[in-house]
Amino acid sequence: MVATLDMTVSAATPAPVTQDQLLRNRKHVRYWLYVVLLTLFALVLVGGATRLTESGLSITEWKPIHGVIPPIGEAEWQEEFAKYRQIPEYQQVNKGMSLSEFKTIFWWEWAHRLLARSVGFIFALPLAFFWLSGRLEDHLKPKFLGILALGGLQGAVGWWMVASGLVDRVDVSQYRLATHLTIACLIFAATALVARGLAPHSGGRAGEGVRRFAGWMVVAVLFQIYLGGLVAGLRAGMTYNTWPLMDGSLVPGGLFVQSPFWINLFENPKTVQFVHRLGAYLLLALAIWQAVFVLRAEPRTTHARRAVLFALLVAVQAAIGITTLLMVVPIDVALTHQGIALILLFFACAHWRAAKGPYPMPGDVPQAEEEAIY
């Protein structure tokens, strides 16, 4: 009877996962996350192009399911165009637009929404497979649920942003656009952190000071991206197209002409552009400071080399930003600036994750409490 009971318990208990199986599972999950990151990268760039071509209000309804199918036939196109002609953007900006011109802006917004829906499927379906097949480690599950929740929130925020431009405005609210962009980048950063946590790292864990500095650099990049969203929302890059002077001075006048004074930080194009410039200078200074700090704290390590490379990437991004401004925001240069921002964010996340080391293997107790925090 005891033997029978032992056999029953053994049959009900799944075989333990070997280290080789765990590493193989991590590799597969990591590759899937890289596909998600590439799709997110494309989504943000198409979103930027949608903004730059002023196409974001061409679809005036939110149809999460039916909206996958674009208009078919002349009658459906005329119906869609008739809806667009009811909003202020058409009546005040694009009056007299032809159907063919409308189709051009429609396809940008439709492609952006289609990519957004695709990200949901690319993330959710493989997640269900990995989860149900037992290929996910328990500590990863809350992280993935958090990313999934952020994705759902992002969809709602996207429509909330579009809705701001359908009634009393001819464009979307810069507050909502910056929020939409920042949440997209938070999803991108969270996905990158998990993917790099599953990767084998060539160097060991860095010291606490290096880890903290690397984490704050991720925050700094995200904040600068938020400021860039405000610039895009106000089209602030279309004015004051000189550098290093702005309106003929290093510190231009008229920065706080609106009342209350703090509203200038969000609604005064001159102030918003100036703050974005200051943010770029600060980010570059912090990146150089980090490189010097890590070179001194942990010389001749992969952490030091990454810190130096990160500083160089920030310098390249600053140069592209200046070029974008001087050329008055041509779409190709502006999208390059936006794309490099995402690459910079990915690199900042990878550097931070590398400083902390990969996720511990089962049985590696010392790091377990710290990893639960991140």
Short mmCIF file of C-alpha atoms in Angstrom, two decimals:
data_model
loop_
_atom_site.label_atom_id
_atom_site.label_comp_id
_atom_site.label_asym_id
_atom_site.label_seq_id
_atom_site.Cartn_x
_atom_site.Cartn_y
_atom_site.Cartn_z
CA MET A 1 0.00 0.00 0.00
CA VAL A 2 2.87 2.37 0.80
CA ALA A 3 4.45 1.58 -2.56
CA THR A 4 1.16 2.35 -4.32
CA LEU A 5 0.88 5.69 -2.50
CA ASP A 6 4.46 6.58 -3.45
CA MET A 7 3.73 5.81 -7.10
CA THR A 8 0.59 8.01 -7.03
CA VAL A 9 2.43 10.95 -5.54
CA SER A 10 5.28 10.51 -8.01
CA ALA A 11 2.90 10.47 -10.95
CA ALA A 12 1.12 13.62 -9.73
CA THR A 13 4.34 15.56 -9.18
CA PRO A 14 5.90 17.04 -12.33
CA ALA A 15 9.50 16.21 -12.99
CA PRO A 16 11.87 18.97 -11.86
CA VAL A 17 13.18 21.24 -14.61
CA THR A 18 16.86 20.69 -15.25
CA GLN A 19 19.26 23.58 -15.60
CA ASP A 20 19.65 22.89 -19.32
CA GLN A 21 15.87 23.00 -19.78
CA LEU A 22 15.64 26.23 -17.79
CA LEU A 23 18.34 27.88 -19.89
CA ARG A 24 16.62 26.71 -23.07
CA ASN A 25 13.28 28.09 -21.84
CA ARG A 26 14.93 31.40 -20.99
CA LYS A 27 16.42 31.60 -24.47
CA HIS A 28 13.06 31.01 -26.15
CA VAL A 29 11.28 33.55 -23.94
CA ARG A 30 14.07 36.05 -24.56
CA TYR A 31 13.84 35.68 -28.35
CA TRP A 32 10.08 36.17 -28.17
CA LEU A 33 10.61 39.38 -26.15
CA TYR A 34 13.07 40.65 -28.76
CA VAL A 35 10.34 40.23 -31.40
CA VAL A 36 7.99 42.18 -29.13
CA LEU A 37 10.63 44.93 -28.78
CA LEU A 38 11.10 45.18 -32.55
CA THR A 39 7.34 45.48 -33.01
CA LEU A 40 7.15 48.16 -30.31
CA PHE A 41 10.03 50.00 -31.99
CA ALA A 42 8.14 49.98 -35.31
CA LEU A 43 4.94 51.04 -33.54
CA VAL A 44 6.54 54.10 -31.94
CA LEU A 45 8.18 55.13 -35.23
CA VAL A 46 4.91 54.79 -37.16
CA GLY A 47 3.25 56.76 -34.37
CA GLY A 48 5.86 59.48 -34.84
CA ALA A 49 5.27 59.51 -38.60
CA THR A 50 1.53 59.70 -37.97
CA ARG A 51 2.10 62.77 -35.84
CA LEU A 52 4.54 64.41 -38.26
CA THR A 53 2.20 63.90 -41.22
CA GLU A 54 -0.73 65.20 -39.13
CA SER A 55 -2.63 61.98 -39.73
CA GLY A 56 -3.65 61.14 -36.16
CA LEU A 57 -7.23 62.44 -36.35
CA SER A 58 -8.15 60.83 -39.67
CA ILE A 59 -10.01 57.95 -37.98
CA THR A 60 -12.66 59.49 -35.77
CA GLU A 61 -13.99 56.35 -34.07
CA TRP A 62 -12.48 53.72 -31.82
CA LYS A 63 -13.30 50.26 -33.16
CA PRO A 64 -10.95 47.81 -31.42
CA ILE A 65 -12.25 44.81 -33.42
CA HIS A 66 -14.02 46.11 -36.53
CA GLY A 67 -11.36 48.75 -37.07
CA VAL A 68 -8.90 46.11 -38.26
CA ILE A 69 -10.65 46.13 -41.64
CA PRO A 70 -10.06 49.35 -43.62
CA PRO A 71 -12.75 50.86 -45.87
CA ILE A 72 -13.55 48.67 -48.87
CA GLY A 73 -15.03 50.27 -51.94
CA GLU A 74 -15.89 53.84 -52.82
CA ALA A 75 -18.99 54.03 -50.61
CA GLU A 76 -17.12 53.09 -47.43
CA TRP A 77 -14.32 55.53 -48.20
CA GLN A 78 -16.83 58.32 -48.72
CA GLU A 79 -18.50 57.42 -45.41
CA GLU A 80 -15.18 57.54 -43.56
CA PHE A 81 -14.25 60.81 -45.24
CA ALA A 82 -17.65 62.31 -44.30
CA LYS A 83 -16.94 61.58 -40.62
CA TYR A 84 -13.56 63.31 -40.89
CA ARG A 85 -15.17 66.37 -42.47
CA GLN A 86 -17.20 66.88 -39.29
CA ILE A 87 -14.21 67.55 -37.01
CA PRO A 88 -12.45 70.92 -36.48
CA GLU A 89 -9.17 69.78 -38.08
CA TYR A 90 -10.83 69.40 -41.47
CA GLN A 91 -13.00 72.50 -41.14
CA GLN A 92 -10.20 74.82 -39.97
CA VAL A 93 -7.01 73.27 -41.41
CA ASN A 94 -7.75 70.85 -44.24
CA LYS A 95 -10.86 72.40 -45.81
CA GLY A 96 -11.15 71.25 -49.42
CA MET A 97 -8.97 68.15 -48.96
CA SER A 98 -9.58 65.57 -51.68
CA LEU A 99 -10.50 61.94 -51.02
CA SER A 100 -7.11 60.85 -52.29
CA GLU A 101 -5.35 63.20 -49.83
CA PHE A 102 -7.57 61.87 -47.05
CA LYS A 103 -6.58 58.30 -47.90
CA THR A 104 -2.90 59.22 -47.41
CA ILE A 105 -3.41 60.40 -43.83
CA PHE A 106 -5.91 57.60 -43.15
CA TRP A 107 -3.39 54.88 -43.99
CA TRP A 108 -0.81 56.27 -41.54
CA GLU A 109 -3.27 56.21 -38.66
CA TRP A 110 -4.67 52.83 -39.69
CA ALA A 111 -1.15 51.34 -39.83
CA HIS A 112 -0.42 52.74 -36.37
CA ARG A 113 -3.57 51.20 -34.93
CA LEU A 114 -2.97 47.89 -36.71
CA LEU A 115 0.55 47.68 -35.28
CA ALA A 116 -0.82 48.46 -31.81
CA ARG A 117 -3.29 45.59 -32.12
CA SER A 118 -0.52 43.33 -33.45
CA VAL A 119 1.65 44.01 -30.41
CA GLY A 120 -1.20 42.78 -28.23
CA PHE A 121 -1.39 39.47 -30.07
CA ILE A 122 2.39 39.08 -30.37
CA PHE A 123 2.66 39.54 -26.61
CA ALA A 124 -0.46 37.81 -25.27
CA LEU A 125 -0.58 34.60 -27.35
CA PRO A 126 3.04 33.45 -26.77
CA LEU A 127 2.70 34.49 -23.12
CA ALA A 128 -0.27 32.13 -22.77
CA PHE A 129 1.73 29.34 -24.44
CA PHE A 130 4.81 29.78 -22.26
CA TRP A 131 2.68 30.09 -19.13
CA LEU A 132 0.39 27.10 -19.76
CA SER A 133 3.24 24.86 -20.91
CA GLY A 134 5.20 25.52 -17.72
CA ARG A 135 8.06 27.33 -19.44
CA LEU A 136 7.75 30.49 -17.35
CA GLU A 137 9.51 30.88 -14.03
CA ASP A 138 7.20 32.02 -11.24
CA HIS A 139 9.01 35.32 -10.63
CA LEU A 140 8.39 36.33 -14.26
CA LYS A 141 4.61 35.97 -14.14
CA PRO A 142 3.83 39.18 -12.18
CA LYS A 143 6.20 41.11 -14.46
CA PHE A 144 4.42 39.92 -17.59
CA LEU A 145 0.99 40.62 -16.10
CA GLY A 146 2.18 44.14 -15.32
CA ILE A 147 3.35 44.67 -18.91
CA LEU A 148 0.05 43.27 -20.19
CA ALA A 149 -1.89 45.68 -17.95
CA LEU A 150 0.22 48.59 -19.21
CA GLY A 151 -0.60 47.54 -22.77
CA GLY A 152 -4.33 47.62 -22.02
CA LEU A 153 -3.97 51.03 -20.39
CA GLN A 154 -2.03 52.27 -23.41
CA GLY A 155 -4.87 51.37 -25.75
CA ALA A 156 -7.32 53.39 -23.66
CA VAL A 157 -4.87 56.31 -23.38
CA GLY A 158 -4.40 56.26 -27.17
CA TRP A 159 -8.10 56.80 -27.76
CA TRP A 160 -8.25 59.35 -24.91
CA MET A 161 -5.51 61.24 -26.77
CA VAL A 162 -7.31 61.12 -30.13
CA ALA A 163 -10.62 62.15 -28.54
CA SER A 164 -9.01 65.40 -27.33
CA GLY A 165 -8.71 66.57 -30.94
CA LEU A 166 -12.18 65.71 -32.21
CA VAL A 167 -14.32 68.46 -30.71
CA ASP A 168 -12.78 71.79 -29.73
CA ARG A 169 -9.21 71.48 -31.06
CA VAL A 170 -7.51 70.97 -34.42
CA ASP A 171 -4.88 68.68 -32.87
CA VAL A 172 -4.50 66.39 -29.88
CA SER A 173 -3.62 67.58 -26.39
CA GLN A 174 0.12 67.74 -25.78
CA TYR A 175 -0.50 66.45 -22.25
CA ARG A 176 -2.16 63.33 -23.59
CA LEU A 177 0.34 62.84 -26.43
CA ALA A 178 3.29 62.99 -24.00
CA THR A 179 1.50 60.55 -21.68
CA HIS A 180 0.80 58.19 -24.58
CA LEU A 181 4.43 58.26 -25.73
CA THR A 182 5.79 57.80 -22.20
CA ILE A 183 3.60 54.78 -21.47
CA ALA A 184 4.74 53.24 -24.77
CA CYS A 185 8.34 53.75 -23.66
CA LEU A 186 7.59 52.32 -20.20
CA ILE A 187 6.27 49.16 -21.89
CA PHE A 188 9.37 49.09 -24.09
CA ALA A 189 11.68 49.56 -21.08
CA ALA A 190 9.94 46.93 -18.97
CA THR A 191 10.12 44.41 -21.81
CA ALA A 192 13.80 45.19 -22.39
CA LEU A 193 14.61 44.76 -18.69
CA VAL A 194 12.98 41.34 -18.55
CA ALA A 195 14.61 40.22 -21.80
CA ARG A 196 18.07 41.26 -20.61
CA GLY A 197 17.45 39.67 -17.22
CA LEU A 198 17.01 36.34 -19.01
CA ALA A 199 20.27 36.72 -20.95
CA PRO A 200 23.63 35.36 -19.83
CA HIS A 201 25.99 38.21 -18.93
CA SER A 202 29.73 38.23 -19.48
CA GLY A 203 30.54 40.32 -16.40
CA GLY A 204 29.57 39.85 -12.77
CA ARG A 205 27.33 42.09 -10.74
CA ALA A 206 28.48 45.66 -10.37
CA GLY A 207 28.81 47.50 -7.07
CA GLU A 208 25.79 49.17 -5.50
CA GLY A 209 26.83 52.67 -6.62
CA VAL A 210 27.14 51.59 -10.25
CA ARG A 211 23.79 49.81 -10.13
CA ARG A 212 22.00 52.83 -8.68
CA PHE A 213 23.57 55.22 -11.18
CA ALA A 214 22.56 52.97 -14.08
CA GLY A 215 18.98 52.81 -12.78
CA TRP A 216 18.71 56.59 -12.52
CA MET A 217 19.97 56.90 -16.10
CA VAL A 218 16.93 54.90 -17.25
CA VAL A 219 14.71 57.38 -15.40
CA ALA A 220 16.58 60.32 -16.97
CA VAL A 221 16.11 58.94 -20.50
CA LEU A 222 12.40 58.36 -19.90
CA PHE A 223 11.98 61.90 -18.56
CA GLN A 224 13.72 63.37 -21.60
CA ILE A 225 11.42 61.34 -23.86
CA TYR A 226 8.43 62.78 -21.98
CA LEU A 227 9.76 66.30 -22.61
CA GLY A 228 10.15 65.38 -26.28
CA GLY A 229 6.48 64.36 -26.30
CA LEU A 230 5.49 67.81 -25.09
CA VAL A 231 7.65 69.37 -27.82
CA ALA A 232 5.96 67.21 -30.44
CA GLY A 233 2.50 67.95 -29.07
CA LEU A 234 3.04 71.71 -29.28
CA ARG A 235 5.06 71.55 -32.52
CA ALA A 236 7.62 73.52 -30.54
CA GLY A 237 10.45 72.28 -32.76
CA MET A 238 9.07 74.26 -35.68
CA THR A 239 10.14 77.55 -34.09
CA TYR A 240 13.40 78.98 -32.71
CA ASN A 241 15.45 76.88 -35.12
CA THR A 242 18.88 78.10 -34.06
CA TRP A 243 21.55 76.61 -31.80
CA PRO A 244 23.21 77.15 -29.34
CA LEU A 245 21.33 80.45 -29.08
CA MET A 246 17.56 80.44 -28.82
CA ASP A 247 15.74 83.59 -29.91
CA GLY A 248 19.15 85.29 -29.95
CA SER A 249 20.13 84.38 -26.41
CA LEU A 250 21.35 81.44 -24.34
CA VAL A 251 18.40 82.04 -21.99
CA PRO A 252 15.62 83.60 -24.05
CA GLY A 253 13.06 86.00 -22.68
CA GLY A 254 9.35 85.28 -22.49
CA LEU A 255 9.72 81.89 -20.81
CA PHE A 256 7.13 82.57 -18.11
CA VAL A 257 4.66 84.99 -19.65
CA GLN A 258 1.60 82.82 -18.98
CA SER A 259 -0.12 82.62 -15.63
CA PRO A 260 0.16 80.64 -13.45
CA PHE A 261 3.89 80.40 -14.17
CA TRP A 262 4.05 76.58 -14.10
CA ILE A 263 1.66 76.28 -17.04
CA ASN A 264 4.46 77.61 -19.29
CA LEU A 265 6.27 74.30 -18.74
CA PHE A 266 3.45 72.53 -20.60
CA GLU A 267 1.73 75.11 -22.82
CA ASN A 268 4.31 77.71 -23.86
CA PRO A 269 6.16 76.37 -26.94
CA LYS A 270 9.23 78.49 -26.23
CA THR A 271 9.48 77.29 -22.63
CA VAL A 272 8.82 73.66 -23.58
CA GLN A 273 11.55 73.70 -26.22
CA PHE A 274 13.99 75.44 -23.85
CA VAL A 275 13.35 72.87 -21.10
CA HIS A 276 13.84 70.05 -23.61
CA ARG A 277 17.20 71.58 -24.55
CA LEU A 278 18.17 71.80 -20.88
CA GLY A 279 17.09 68.19 -20.43
CA ALA A 280 19.38 67.12 -23.28
CA TYR A 281 22.33 68.99 -21.74
CA LEU A 282 21.60 67.44 -18.34
CA LEU A 283 21.29 63.94 -19.79
CA LEU A 284 24.62 64.30 -21.60
CA ALA A 285 26.30 65.61 -18.44
CA LEU A 286 24.90 62.71 -16.39
CA ALA A 287 26.03 60.18 -19.01
CA ILE A 288 29.58 61.58 -18.96
CA TRP A 289 29.54 61.65 -15.15
CA GLN A 290 28.37 58.03 -15.09
CA ALA A 291 31.13 56.98 -17.50
CA VAL A 292 33.80 58.64 -15.33
CA PHE A 293 32.26 57.19 -12.15
CA VAL A 294 32.14 53.62 -13.47
CA LEU A 295 35.62 53.86 -15.01
CA ARG A 296 36.95 54.77 -11.59
CA ALA A 297 34.81 52.37 -9.57
CA GLU A 298 35.19 49.33 -11.81
CA PRO A 299 37.92 49.94 -14.40
CA ARG A 300 38.49 47.50 -17.27
CA THR A 301 35.08 45.85 -16.84
CA THR A 302 32.15 45.41 -19.21
CA HIS A 303 30.20 47.82 -16.99
CA ALA A 304 32.79 50.55 -17.63
CA ARG A 305 32.77 49.92 -21.37
CA ARG A 306 28.98 50.06 -21.46
CA ALA A 307 28.95 53.33 -19.53
CA VAL A 308 31.37 54.89 -22.02
CA LEU A 309 29.35 53.61 -24.99
CA PHE A 310 26.18 54.95 -23.41
CA ALA A 311 27.74 58.42 -23.11
CA LEU A 312 28.74 58.28 -26.78
CA LEU A 313 25.19 57.30 -27.77
CA VAL A 314 23.78 60.24 -25.81
CA ALA A 315 26.21 62.57 -27.63
CA VAL A 316 25.09 61.16 -31.00
CA GLN A 317 21.45 61.62 -30.01
CA ALA A 318 22.11 65.22 -28.97
CA ALA A 319 23.76 65.92 -32.35
CA ILE A 320 20.78 64.44 -34.21
CA GLY A 321 18.42 66.48 -32.06
CA ILE A 322 20.27 69.68 -32.93
CA THR A 323 20.21 68.71 -36.62
CA THR A 324 16.46 68.10 -36.42
CA LEU A 325 15.96 71.55 -34.93
CA LEU A 326 18.22 73.39 -37.40
CA MET A 327 16.54 71.69 -40.38
CA VAL A 328 13.06 72.54 -39.00
CA VAL A 329 12.00 68.96 -38.28
CA PRO A 330 12.16 67.09 -41.62
CA ILE A 331 10.33 63.80 -41.20
CA ASP A 332 13.31 61.52 -41.93
CA VAL A 333 15.65 63.27 -39.48
CA ALA A 334 12.91 63.60 -36.85
CA LEU A 335 12.11 59.88 -37.03
CA THR A 336 15.83 59.09 -36.77
CA HIS A 337 15.91 61.21 -33.61
CA GLN A 338 12.94 59.30 -32.23
CA GLY A 339 14.40 55.92 -33.18
CA ILE A 340 17.75 56.69 -31.55
CA ALA A 341 15.87 57.71 -28.39
CA LEU A 342 14.41 54.19 -28.22
CA ILE A 343 17.79 52.61 -28.90
CA LEU A 344 19.23 54.77 -26.12
CA LEU A 345 16.44 53.66 -23.78
CA PHE A 346 17.10 50.01 -24.62
CA PHE A 347 20.82 50.46 -24.01
CA ALA A 348 20.17 52.20 -20.67
CA CYS A 349 17.93 49.30 -19.60
CA ALA A 350 20.47 46.72 -20.77
CA HIS A 351 23.25 48.53 -18.88
CA TRP A 352 21.18 48.67 -15.69
CA ARG A 353 20.19 45.01 -15.95
CA ALA A 354 23.79 43.97 -16.66
CA ALA A 355 24.95 45.90 -13.60
CA LYS A 356 22.55 43.83 -11.50
CA GLY A 357 23.36 40.58 -13.28
CA PRO A 358 20.95 38.09 -14.86
CA TYR A 359 17.94 36.72 -12.99
CA PRO A 360 19.15 34.17 -10.42
CA MET A 361 18.78 30.50 -11.19
CA PRO A 362 16.64 28.42 -8.82
CA GLY A 363 18.64 27.90 -5.65
CA ASP A 364 20.58 31.17 -5.98
CA VAL A 365 19.17 32.64 -2.78
CA PRO A 366 21.33 35.76 -2.17
CA GLN A 367 19.83 37.86 -4.98
CA ALA A 368 16.26 36.64 -4.65
CA GLU A 369 15.02 39.47 -2.43
CA GLU A 370 16.59 42.18 -4.59
CA GLU A 371 15.25 40.66 -7.82
CA ALA A 372 11.74 40.68 -6.38
CA ILE A 373 12.00 44.47 -6.09
CA TYR A 374 12.88 44.89 -9.75
#
